[in-house]
PDB file of C-alpha atoms in Angstrom:
ATOM      1  CA  MET A   1     -72.876 -14.525  10.845  1.00 53.00           C
ATOM      2  CA  GLN A   2     -69.743 -16.357  11.966  1.00 58.00           C
ATOM      3  CA  LEU A   3     -68.362 -16.384   8.425  1.00 62.00           C
ATOM      4  CA  ASP A   4     -68.686 -12.595   8.238  1.00 70.00           C
ATOM      5  CA  PHE A   5     -66.784 -12.267  11.516  1.00 67.00           C
ATOM      6  CA  ALA A   6     -64.027 -14.576  10.231  1.00 65.00           C
ATOM      7  CA  ALA A   7     -63.831 -12.675   6.934  1.00 67.00           C
ATOM      8  CA  ASN A   8     -63.465  -9.389   8.791  1.00 67.00           C
ATOM      9  CA  LEU A   9     -60.698 -10.827  10.968  1.00 63.00           C
ATOM     10  CA  ILE A  10     -58.801 -12.123   7.948  1.00 62.00           C
ATOM     11  CA  ASN A  11     -59.176  -8.837   6.082  1.00 67.00           C
ATOM     12  CA  MET A  12     -57.899  -6.985   9.170  1.00 66.00           C
ATOM     13  CA  LEU A  13     -54.687  -9.053   9.334  1.00 65.00           C
ATOM     14  CA  PRO A  14     -52.418  -6.322   7.893  1.00 66.00           C
ATOM     15  CA  VAL A  15     -53.623  -3.892  10.566  1.00 70.00           C
ATOM     16  CA  ASN A  16     -53.187  -6.515  13.285  1.00 72.00           C
ATOM     17  CA  ILE A  17     -49.661  -7.266  12.049  1.00 71.00           C
ATOM     18  CA  LEU A  18     -48.750  -3.577  12.186  1.00 76.00           C
ATOM     19  CA  VAL A  19     -50.074  -3.360  15.744  1.00 78.00           C
ATOM     20  CA  LEU A  20     -48.016  -6.414  16.721  1.00 79.00           C
ATOM     21  CA  MET A  21     -44.929  -4.889  15.109  1.00 80.00           C
ATOM     22  CA  LEU A  22     -45.385  -1.833  17.321  1.00 80.00           C
ATOM     23  CA  VAL A  23     -46.261  -3.677  20.544  1.00 84.00           C
ATOM     24  CA  ILE A  24     -43.720  -6.548  20.495  1.00 83.00           C
ATOM     25  CA  PRO A  25     -40.609  -4.327  20.916  1.00 85.00           C
ATOM     26  CA  LEU A  26     -42.244  -2.497  23.820  1.00 83.00           C
ATOM     27  CA  VAL A  27     -43.059  -5.757  25.596  1.00 84.00           C
ATOM     28  CA  GLY A  28     -39.558  -7.055  24.869  1.00 81.00           C
ATOM     29  CA  ALA A  29     -37.933  -3.903  26.234  1.00 81.00           C
ATOM     30  CA  LEU A  30     -39.996  -4.176  29.400  1.00 83.00           C
ATOM     31  CA  LEU A  31     -39.075  -7.855  29.764  1.00 82.00           C
ATOM     32  CA  ALA A  32     -35.372  -7.116  29.183  1.00 81.00           C
ATOM     33  CA  PHE A  33     -35.538  -4.368  31.808  1.00 80.00           C
ATOM     34  CA  VAL A  34     -37.087  -6.747  34.333  1.00 83.00           C
ATOM     35  CA  LEU A  35     -34.622  -9.575  33.635  1.00 79.00           C
ATOM     36  CA  GLY A  36     -31.573  -7.335  33.519  1.00 78.00           C
ATOM     37  CA  SER A  37     -28.557  -8.119  31.360  1.00 74.00           C
ATOM     38  CA  LYS A  38     -28.906 -11.901  31.683  1.00 73.00           C
ATOM     39  CA  GLY A  39     -31.523 -12.468  29.027  1.00 76.00           C
ATOM     40  CA  SER A  40     -31.455  -9.262  27.030  1.00 80.00           C
ATOM     41  CA  ARG A  41     -29.509 -10.701  24.082  1.00 80.00           C
ATOM     42  CA  VAL A  42     -31.844 -13.660  23.784  1.00 83.00           C
ATOM     43  CA  ILE A  43     -34.877 -11.384  24.029  1.00 82.00           C
ATOM     44  CA  ALA A  44     -33.437  -9.064  21.368  1.00 83.00           C
ATOM     45  CA  LEU A  45     -32.812 -12.035  19.052  1.00 84.00           C
ATOM     46  CA  ILE A  46     -36.341 -13.377  19.534  1.00 87.00           C
ATOM     47  CA  ILE A  47     -37.873  -9.945  18.927  1.00 86.00           C
ATOM     48  CA  ALA A  48     -35.772  -9.371  15.805  1.00 86.00           C
ATOM     49  CA  THR A  49     -36.864 -12.754  14.449  1.00 87.00           C
ATOM     50  CA  LEU A  50     -40.528 -12.013  15.163  1.00 86.00           C
ATOM     51  CA  GLU A  51     -40.283  -8.574  13.562  1.00 84.00           C
ATOM     52  CA  LEU A  52     -38.649  -9.971  10.418  1.00 84.00           C
ATOM     53  CA  GLY A  53     -41.280 -12.686  10.179  1.00 83.00           C
ATOM     54  CA  LEU A  54     -44.142 -10.237  10.595  1.00 81.00           C
ATOM     55  CA  ALA A  55     -42.626  -7.833   8.063  1.00 80.00           C
ATOM     56  CA  GLY A  56     -42.194 -10.681   5.581  1.00 80.00           C
ATOM     57  CA  LEU A  57     -45.778 -11.781   6.106  1.00 76.00           C
ATOM     58  CA  LEU A  58     -47.009  -8.234   5.601  1.00 74.00           C
ATOM     59  CA  ILE A  59     -44.951  -7.670   2.444  1.00 73.00           C
ATOM     60  CA  LEU A  60     -45.436 -11.064   0.799  1.00 73.00           C
ATOM     61  CA  GLY A  61     -49.127 -11.124   1.445  1.00 65.00           C
ATOM     62  CA  THR A  62     -51.738 -12.107   3.924  1.00 60.00           C
ATOM     63  CA  PRO A  63     -54.769 -14.217   3.093  1.00 59.00           C
ATOM     64  CA  SER A  64     -57.793 -12.290   1.961  1.00 57.00           C
ATOM     65  CA  LEU A  65     -61.425 -13.052   1.286  1.00 56.00           C
ATOM     66  CA  GLY A  66     -63.489 -11.381  -1.379  1.00 58.00           C
ATOM     67  CA  SER A  67     -62.281  -8.983  -4.033  1.00 62.00           C
ATOM     68  CA  ASP A  68     -59.669  -7.299  -1.822  1.00 59.00           C
ATOM     69  CA  PRO A  69     -56.199  -8.710  -2.611  1.00 58.00           C
ATOM     70  CA  GLY A  70     -53.919  -9.596   0.269  1.00 56.00           C
ATOM     71  CA  GLY A  71     -50.563  -8.111   1.122  1.00 54.00           C
ATOM     72  CA  MET A  72     -49.271  -4.800  -0.141  1.00 54.00           C
ATOM     73  CA  SER A  73     -50.841  -5.150  -3.595  1.00 55.00           C
ATOM     74  CA  TYR A  74     -53.595  -2.887  -4.798  1.00 54.00           C
ATOM     75  CA  THR A  75     -55.876  -2.610  -7.777  1.00 52.00           C
ATOM     76  CA  VAL A  76     -56.628   0.460  -9.842  1.00 53.00           C
ATOM     77  CA  THR A  77     -60.272   0.816 -10.771  1.00 53.00           C
TER      78      THR A  77
END
């Protein structure tokens, strides 16, 4: 039972990464608004780094269990 749950979580990683890529800039914008101009450059740099890392992870591939390949690859049947 727990292995099935873990397999589903791993196979859902691309969807979770896309959700993070949409949510992180919103949280960063809210944080920059609260902090004012003092930390906005640092926040923008951190967010850009996170976005690039998540995009690279999504493009290069995420781990997958079973017959479904990870990343952006697909199989023609």
